[in-house]
Coordinates of C-alpha atoms in Angstrom, one line a residue:
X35 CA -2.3 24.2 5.5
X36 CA -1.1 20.9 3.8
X37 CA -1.7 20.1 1.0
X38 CA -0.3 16.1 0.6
X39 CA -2.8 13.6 2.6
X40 CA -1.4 11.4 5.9
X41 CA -2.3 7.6 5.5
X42 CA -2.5 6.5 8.8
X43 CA -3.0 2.5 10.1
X44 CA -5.0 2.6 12.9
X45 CA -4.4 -0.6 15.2
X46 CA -5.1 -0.8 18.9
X47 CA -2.7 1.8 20.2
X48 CA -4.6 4.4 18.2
X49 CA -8.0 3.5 17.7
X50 CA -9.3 4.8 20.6
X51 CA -11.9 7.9 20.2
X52 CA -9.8 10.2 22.5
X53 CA -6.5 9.0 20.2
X54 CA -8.4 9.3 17.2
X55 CA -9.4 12.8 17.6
X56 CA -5.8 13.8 18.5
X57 CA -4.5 12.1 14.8
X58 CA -6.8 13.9 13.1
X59 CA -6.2 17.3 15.3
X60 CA -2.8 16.6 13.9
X61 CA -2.8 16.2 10.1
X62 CA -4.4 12.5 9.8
X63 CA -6.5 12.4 6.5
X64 CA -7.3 8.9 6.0
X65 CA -8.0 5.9 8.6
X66 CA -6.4 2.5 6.8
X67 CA -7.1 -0.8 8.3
X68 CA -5.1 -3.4 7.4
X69 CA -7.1 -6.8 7.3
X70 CA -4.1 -9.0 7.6
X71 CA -5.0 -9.0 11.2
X72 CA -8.1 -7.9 13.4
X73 CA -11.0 -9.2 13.4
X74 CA -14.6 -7.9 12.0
X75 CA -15.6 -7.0 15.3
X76 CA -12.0 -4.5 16.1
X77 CA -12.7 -3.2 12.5
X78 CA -16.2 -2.0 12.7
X79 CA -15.2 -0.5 16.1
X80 CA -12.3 1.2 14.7
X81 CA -15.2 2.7 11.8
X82 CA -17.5 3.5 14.0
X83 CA -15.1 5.5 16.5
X84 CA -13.6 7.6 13.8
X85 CA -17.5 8.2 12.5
X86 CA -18.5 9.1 16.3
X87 CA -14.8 11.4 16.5
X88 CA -15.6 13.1 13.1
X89 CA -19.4 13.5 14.2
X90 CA -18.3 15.5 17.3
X91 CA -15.3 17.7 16.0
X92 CA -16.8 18.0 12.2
X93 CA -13.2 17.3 11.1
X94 CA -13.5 14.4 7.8
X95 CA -10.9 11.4 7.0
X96 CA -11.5 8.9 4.4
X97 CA -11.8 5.1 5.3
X98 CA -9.4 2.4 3.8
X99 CA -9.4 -1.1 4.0
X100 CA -6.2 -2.6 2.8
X101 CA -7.0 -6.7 1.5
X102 CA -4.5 -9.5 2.8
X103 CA -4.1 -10.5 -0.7
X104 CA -2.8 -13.8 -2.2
X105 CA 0.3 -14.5 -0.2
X106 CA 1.7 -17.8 0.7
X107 CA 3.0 -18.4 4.1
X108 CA 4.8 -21.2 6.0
X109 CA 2.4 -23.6 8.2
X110 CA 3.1 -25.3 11.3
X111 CA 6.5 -26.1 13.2
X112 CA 6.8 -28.6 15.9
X113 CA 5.7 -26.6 19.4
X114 CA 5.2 -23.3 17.2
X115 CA 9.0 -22.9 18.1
X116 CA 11.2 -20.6 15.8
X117 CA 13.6 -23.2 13.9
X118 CA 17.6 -21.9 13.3
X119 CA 18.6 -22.3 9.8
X120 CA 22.5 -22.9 8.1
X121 CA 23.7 -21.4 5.0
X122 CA 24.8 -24.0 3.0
X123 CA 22.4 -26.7 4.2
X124 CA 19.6 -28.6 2.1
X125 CA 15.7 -27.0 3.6
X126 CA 12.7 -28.7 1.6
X127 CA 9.4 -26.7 1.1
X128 CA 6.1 -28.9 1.0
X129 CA 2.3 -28.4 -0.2
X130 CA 1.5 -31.2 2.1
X131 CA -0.4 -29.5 4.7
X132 CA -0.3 -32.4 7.3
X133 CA 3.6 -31.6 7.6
X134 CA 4.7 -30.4 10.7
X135 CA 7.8 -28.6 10.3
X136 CA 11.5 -28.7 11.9
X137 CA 14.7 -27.1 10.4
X138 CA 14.7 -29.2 7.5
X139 CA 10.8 -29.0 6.2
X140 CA 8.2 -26.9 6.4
X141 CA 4.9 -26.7 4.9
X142 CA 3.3 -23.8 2.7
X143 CA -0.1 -22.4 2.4
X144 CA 0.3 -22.3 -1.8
X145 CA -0.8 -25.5 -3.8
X146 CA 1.1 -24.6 -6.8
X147 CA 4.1 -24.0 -4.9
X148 CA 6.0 -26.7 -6.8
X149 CA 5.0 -26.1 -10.2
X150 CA 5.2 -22.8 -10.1
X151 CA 9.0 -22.9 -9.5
X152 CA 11.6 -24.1 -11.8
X153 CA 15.9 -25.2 -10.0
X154 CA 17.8 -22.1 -10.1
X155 CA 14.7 -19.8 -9.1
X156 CA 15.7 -17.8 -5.3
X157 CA 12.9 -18.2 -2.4
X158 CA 12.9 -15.5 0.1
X159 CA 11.0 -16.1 3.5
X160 CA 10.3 -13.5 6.3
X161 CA 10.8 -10.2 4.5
X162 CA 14.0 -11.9 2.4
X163 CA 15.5 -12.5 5.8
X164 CA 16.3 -16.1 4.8
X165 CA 17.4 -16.5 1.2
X166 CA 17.1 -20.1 -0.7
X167 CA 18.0 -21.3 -4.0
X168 CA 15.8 -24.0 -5.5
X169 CA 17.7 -27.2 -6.7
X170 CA 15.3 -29.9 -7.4
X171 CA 11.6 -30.7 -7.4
X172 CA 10.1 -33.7 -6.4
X173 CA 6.8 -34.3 -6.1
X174 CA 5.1 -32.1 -3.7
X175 CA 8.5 -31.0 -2.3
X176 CA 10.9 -28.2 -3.3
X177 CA 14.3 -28.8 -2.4
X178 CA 16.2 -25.6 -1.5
X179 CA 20.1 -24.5 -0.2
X180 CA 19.4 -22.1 2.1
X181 CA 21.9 -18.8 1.4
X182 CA 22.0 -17.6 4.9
X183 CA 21.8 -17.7 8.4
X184 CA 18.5 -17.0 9.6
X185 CA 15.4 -18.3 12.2
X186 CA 12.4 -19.7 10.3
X187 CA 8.9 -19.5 11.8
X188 CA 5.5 -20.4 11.3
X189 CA 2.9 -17.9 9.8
X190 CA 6.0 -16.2 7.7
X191 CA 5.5 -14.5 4.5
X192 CA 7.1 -16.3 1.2
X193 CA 7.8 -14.2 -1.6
X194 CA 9.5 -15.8 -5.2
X195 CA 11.1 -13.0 -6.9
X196 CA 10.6 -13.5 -10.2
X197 CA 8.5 -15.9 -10.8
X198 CA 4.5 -15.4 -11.8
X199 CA 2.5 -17.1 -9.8
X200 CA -1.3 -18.2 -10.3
X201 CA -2.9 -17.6 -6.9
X202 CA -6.1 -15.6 -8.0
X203 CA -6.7 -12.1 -7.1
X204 CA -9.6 -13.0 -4.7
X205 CA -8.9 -15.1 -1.9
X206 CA -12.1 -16.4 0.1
X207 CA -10.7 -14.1 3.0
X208 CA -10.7 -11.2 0.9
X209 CA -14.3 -11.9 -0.6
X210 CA -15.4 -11.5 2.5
X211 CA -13.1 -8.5 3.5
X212 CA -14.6 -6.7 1.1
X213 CA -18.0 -7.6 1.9
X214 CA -18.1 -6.0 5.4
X215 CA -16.4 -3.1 3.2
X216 CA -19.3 -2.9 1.2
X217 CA -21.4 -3.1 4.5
X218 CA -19.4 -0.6 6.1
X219 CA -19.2 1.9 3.5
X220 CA -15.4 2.5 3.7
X221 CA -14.0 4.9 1.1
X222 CA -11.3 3.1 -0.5
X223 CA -9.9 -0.6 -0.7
X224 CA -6.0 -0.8 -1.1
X225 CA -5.9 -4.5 -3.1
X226 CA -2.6 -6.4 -1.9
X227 CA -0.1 -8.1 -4.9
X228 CA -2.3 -6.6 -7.9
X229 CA -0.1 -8.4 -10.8
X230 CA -2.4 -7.6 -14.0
X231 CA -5.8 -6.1 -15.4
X232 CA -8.0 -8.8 -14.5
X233 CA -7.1 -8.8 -11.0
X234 CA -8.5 -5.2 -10.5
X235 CA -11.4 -5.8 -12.6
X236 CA -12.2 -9.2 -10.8
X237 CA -11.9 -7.0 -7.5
X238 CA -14.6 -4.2 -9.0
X239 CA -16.9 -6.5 -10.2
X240 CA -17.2 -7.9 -6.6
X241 CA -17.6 -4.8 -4.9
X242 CA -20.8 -3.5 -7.5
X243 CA -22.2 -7.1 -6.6
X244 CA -22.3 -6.0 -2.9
X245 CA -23.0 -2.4 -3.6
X246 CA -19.5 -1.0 -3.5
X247 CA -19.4 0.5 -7.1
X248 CA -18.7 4.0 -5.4
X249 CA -16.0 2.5 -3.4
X250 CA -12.3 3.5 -5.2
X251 CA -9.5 0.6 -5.7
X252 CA -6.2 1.7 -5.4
X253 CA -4.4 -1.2 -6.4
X254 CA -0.7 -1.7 -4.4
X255 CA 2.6 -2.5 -6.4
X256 CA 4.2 -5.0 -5.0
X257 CA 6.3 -7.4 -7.4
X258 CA 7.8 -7.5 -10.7
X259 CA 4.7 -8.9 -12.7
X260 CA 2.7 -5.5 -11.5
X261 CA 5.5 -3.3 -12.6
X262 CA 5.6 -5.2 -16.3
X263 CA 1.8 -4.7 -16.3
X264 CA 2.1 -1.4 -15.0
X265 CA -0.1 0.5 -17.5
X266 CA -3.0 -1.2 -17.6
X267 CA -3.5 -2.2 -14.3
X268 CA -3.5 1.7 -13.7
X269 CA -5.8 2.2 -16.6
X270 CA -8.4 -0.1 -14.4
X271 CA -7.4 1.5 -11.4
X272 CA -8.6 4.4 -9.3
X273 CA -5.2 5.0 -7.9
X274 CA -1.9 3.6 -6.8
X275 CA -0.1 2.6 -3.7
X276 CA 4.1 2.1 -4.0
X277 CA 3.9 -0.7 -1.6
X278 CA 7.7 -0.5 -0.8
X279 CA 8.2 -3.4 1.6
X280 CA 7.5 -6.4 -0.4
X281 CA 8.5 -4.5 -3.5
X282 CA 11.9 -4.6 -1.7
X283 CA 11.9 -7.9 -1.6
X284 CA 10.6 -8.6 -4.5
X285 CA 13.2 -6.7 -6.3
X286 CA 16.6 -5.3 -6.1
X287 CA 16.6 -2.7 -3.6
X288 CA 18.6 -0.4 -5.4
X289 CA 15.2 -0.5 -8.2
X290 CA 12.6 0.3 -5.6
X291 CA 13.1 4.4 -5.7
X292 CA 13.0 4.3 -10.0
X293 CA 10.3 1.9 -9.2
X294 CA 8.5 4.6 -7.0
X295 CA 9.2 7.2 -9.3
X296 CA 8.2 5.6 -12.2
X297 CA 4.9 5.1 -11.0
X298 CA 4.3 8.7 -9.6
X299 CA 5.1 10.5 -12.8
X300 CA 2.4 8.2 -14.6
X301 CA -0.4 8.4 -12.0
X302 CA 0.6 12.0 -12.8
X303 CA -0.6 11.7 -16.1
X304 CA -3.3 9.4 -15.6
X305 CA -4.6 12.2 -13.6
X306 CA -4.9 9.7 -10.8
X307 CA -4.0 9.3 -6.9
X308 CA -0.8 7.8 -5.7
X309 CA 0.2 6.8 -2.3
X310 CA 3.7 6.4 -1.3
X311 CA 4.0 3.7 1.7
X312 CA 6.2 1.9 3.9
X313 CA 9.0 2.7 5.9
X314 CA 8.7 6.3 5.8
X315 CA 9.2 7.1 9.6
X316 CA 9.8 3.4 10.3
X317 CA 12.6 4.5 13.1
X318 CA 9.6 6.0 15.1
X319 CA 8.1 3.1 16.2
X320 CA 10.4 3.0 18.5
X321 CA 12.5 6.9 18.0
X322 CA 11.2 9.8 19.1
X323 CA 12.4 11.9 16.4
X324 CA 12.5 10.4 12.7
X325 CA 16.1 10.0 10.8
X326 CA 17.4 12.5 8.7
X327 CA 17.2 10.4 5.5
X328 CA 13.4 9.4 6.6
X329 CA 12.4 13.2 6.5
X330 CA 14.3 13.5 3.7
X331 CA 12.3 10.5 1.6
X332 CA 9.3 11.9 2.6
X333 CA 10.1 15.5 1.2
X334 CA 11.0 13.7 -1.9
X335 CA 8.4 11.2 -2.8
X336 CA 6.5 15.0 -2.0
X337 CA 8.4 16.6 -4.9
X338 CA 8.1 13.8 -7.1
X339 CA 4.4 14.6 -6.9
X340 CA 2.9 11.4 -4.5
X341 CA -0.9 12.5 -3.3
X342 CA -0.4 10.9 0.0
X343 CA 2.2 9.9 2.6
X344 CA 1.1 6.6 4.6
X345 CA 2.4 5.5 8.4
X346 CA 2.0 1.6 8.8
X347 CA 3.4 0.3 12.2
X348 CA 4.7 3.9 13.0
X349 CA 1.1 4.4 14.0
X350 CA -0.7 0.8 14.1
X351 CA 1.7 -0.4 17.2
X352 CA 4.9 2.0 17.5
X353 CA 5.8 4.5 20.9
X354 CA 5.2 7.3 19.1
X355 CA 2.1 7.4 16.9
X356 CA 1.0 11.1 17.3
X357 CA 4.2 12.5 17.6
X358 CA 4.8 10.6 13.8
X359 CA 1.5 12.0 12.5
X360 CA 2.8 15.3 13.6
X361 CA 6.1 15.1 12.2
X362 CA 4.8 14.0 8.8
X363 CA 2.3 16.7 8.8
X364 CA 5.6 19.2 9.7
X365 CA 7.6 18.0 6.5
X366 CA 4.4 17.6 4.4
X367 CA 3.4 21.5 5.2
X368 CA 7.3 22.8 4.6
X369 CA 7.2 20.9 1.6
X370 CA 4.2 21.6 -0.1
X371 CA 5.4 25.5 0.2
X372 CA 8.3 24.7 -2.1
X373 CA 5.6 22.8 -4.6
X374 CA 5.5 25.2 -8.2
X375 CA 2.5 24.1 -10.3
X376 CA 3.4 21.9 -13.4
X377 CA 0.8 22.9 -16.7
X378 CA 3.4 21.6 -18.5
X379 CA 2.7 23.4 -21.4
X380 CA 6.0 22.5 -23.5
X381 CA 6.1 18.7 -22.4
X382 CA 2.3 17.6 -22.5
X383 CA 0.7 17.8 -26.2
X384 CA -2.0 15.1 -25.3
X385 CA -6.0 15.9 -26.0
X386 CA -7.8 16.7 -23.5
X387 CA -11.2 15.5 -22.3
X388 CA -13.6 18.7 -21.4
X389 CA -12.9 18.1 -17.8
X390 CA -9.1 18.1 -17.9
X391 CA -9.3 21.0 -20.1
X392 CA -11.3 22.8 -17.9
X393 CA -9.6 22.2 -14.7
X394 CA -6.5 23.0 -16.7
X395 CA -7.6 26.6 -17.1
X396 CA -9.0 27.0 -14.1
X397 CA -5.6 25.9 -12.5
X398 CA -3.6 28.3 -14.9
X399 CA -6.2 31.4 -14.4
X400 CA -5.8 31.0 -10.6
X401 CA -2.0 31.1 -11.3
X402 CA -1.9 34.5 -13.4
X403 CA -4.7 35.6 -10.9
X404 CA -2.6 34.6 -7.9
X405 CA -6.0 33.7 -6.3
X406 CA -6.2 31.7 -3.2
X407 CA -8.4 29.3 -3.6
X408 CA -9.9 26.8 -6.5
X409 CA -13.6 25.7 -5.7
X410 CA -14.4 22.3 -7.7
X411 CA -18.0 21.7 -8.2
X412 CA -17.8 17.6 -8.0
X413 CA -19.8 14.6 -7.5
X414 CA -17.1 11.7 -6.9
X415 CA -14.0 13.6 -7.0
X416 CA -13.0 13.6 -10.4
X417 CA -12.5 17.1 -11.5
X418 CA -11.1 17.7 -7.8
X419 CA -8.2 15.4 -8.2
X420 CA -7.6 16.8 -12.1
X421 CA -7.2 19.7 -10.7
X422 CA -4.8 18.7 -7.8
X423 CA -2.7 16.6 -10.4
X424 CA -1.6 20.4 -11.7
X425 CA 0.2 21.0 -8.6
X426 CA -1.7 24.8 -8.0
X427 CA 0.2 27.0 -5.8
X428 CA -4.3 28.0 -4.4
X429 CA -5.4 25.8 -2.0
X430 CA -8.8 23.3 -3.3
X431 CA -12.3 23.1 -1.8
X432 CA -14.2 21.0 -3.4

């Protein structure tokens, strides 16, 4: 039995009742939705399957709705055509809405776009697949040298490395994403491009307002302003999510896995949940059979101590969706076997709240009694996930 949960986004290959039963059959532990497409009607459908799948086979999996976020996002090109870009040629970015674009302008979705940038600052579009270094603003226009060959299209994400930004936490989008959460009485809501305290506690304050207070916020690294504010936006948080993809653009690629790391070891201490995303089986949305260095990053974000394992378009869109669940569940199994329990005894000298401490014991009596299983008495999952955080060799059941 494994012990590491499968995050798995459900889109219309997979949301079927007959699919859905088959991904949990096969080691799914947590539906996520990911409301940067869909619409309220293919959501609720999506709920109310997996309620109708986990009424019939009295199997459980945990709802997720992951928020769109504050992005910003190119507008419209003339005849919605892809437009071929130079390196070395001038490209101008403009808050002027009313511009339709060619291969020289483009509108973007952001107001403060232009003051927001300073001339030297790097603008990445479609996943960093075109690069552009600012060098002058006018007006309501950035003036850019694009770095690199590349095709620019309409609706394509914008990232600015570097720079802080002041979209707010809460578009009007997500306000009412989290709404028909509320009214739907998911689990959990992953919130996109958390970047500081406030943003999580603006997002909490919302959900009691619509009666989500039991709903859990795991708030999703994505950039360098949430790593600087690392440690509080985890103190305000119920859990974390190493959103790898725009992370990767947002910083060096080569920082990404001390990123990840970083982040596990201290939701490790915190005593909180951490989900590892992105990428993980990415060569089986069209493979299938993952890649050697896929199984292995999965085994390690595993050892490094992540909660949960999450498939994105592996099983949202890709060939294979079940036969990735599966596979995950495979390495997550063989893994956890190799899993030694860490009391850290020498290492952690901190003082203890009466839970910890107790779960602590329990966790260490199980180990000199070599008992199987750890039953946790809880009401919201507290004392069940302080006890997982030890890493016991028994299974839980809380």
């Amino acid at each position: 039995m494994k012990k590491t949960k499968i995050v798995c986004t459900i889109g219309p290959k997979t949301e079927s009742e007959e699919m859905l039963t088959k991904m949990l059959e096969a080691g799914m532990n947590v539906m996520r939705l990911n409301f940067s497409h869909g619409d309220y009607a293919e959501h609720g459908q999506r709920i109310q399957n997996l309620r109708n799948v986990m009424s019939k086979t009295g199997k459980k999996a945990a709802i997720l709705l992951d928020t769109k976020g504050p992005e910003i996002r190119t507008i419209k090109l003339e005849g919605g055509n892809d437009v071929s870009l130079k390196a070395g040629q001038t490209f101008t970015f403009t808050t002027d809405k009313s511009v339709v674009g060619n291969n020289e302008i483009v509108a973007v979705t952001y107001e403060g776009f232009t003051s927001d940038l300073t001339v030297g600052n790097t603008v990445l579009v479609d996943d960093g697949l075109i690069g552009m270094e600012v060098t002058a603003i006018e007006g309501n226009k950035v003036i850019c040298k694009v770095l690199n060959n590349g095709d620019l299209g309409e609706n394509k994400g914008v990232n600015l490395p570097g720079v802080s930004i002041a979209l707010p936490a809460l578009a009007e989008k997500d306000k009412q994403d989290l709404i028909f959460g509320c009214e739907q009485g998911v689990d959990f809501v992953a919130a996109s491009f958390i970047r500081k305290r406030s943003d999580v506690v603006e997002i909490r304050e919302h959900l009691k307002a619509h009666g989500g207070e039991n709903i859990q916020i795991i708030s999703k690294i994505e950039n360098q302003e949430g790593l600087n504010n690392f440690d509080e936006i985890l103190e305000a948080s119920d859990g974390i999510m190493v959103a790898r993809g725009d992370m990767g653009v947002e910083i060096p690629v080569e920082e990404v896995i001390f990123a990840q790391k970083m982040i596990i070891e201290k939701c490790i201490r915190a005593r909180k949940v951490v989900i590892t995303a992105t990428q993980m089986l990415d060569s089986m949305i069209k493979n299938p059979r993952p890649t050697r260095a896929e199984a292995g990053d999965v085994a390690n974000a595993i050892l490094d101590g992540t909660d949960a394992v999450m498939l994105s378009g592996e099983s949202a869109k890709g060939k294979y969706p079940l036969e990735a669940v599966t596979i995950m569940a495979t390495i997550c199994e063989r893994t956890d076997r190799v899993m030694t329990s860490r009391l850290d005894f020498n290492n952690d000298n901190r003082k203890l709240r009466i839970t910890e401490a107790v779960c602590r014991g329990a966790v260490e009596t199980a180990e000199k009694l070599e008992a199987p299983l750890i039953v946790v008495a809880t009401q919201g999952g507290k004392s069940a996930r302080a006890v997982r955080k030890y890493f016991p060799d028994a299974t839980i059941l809380a």
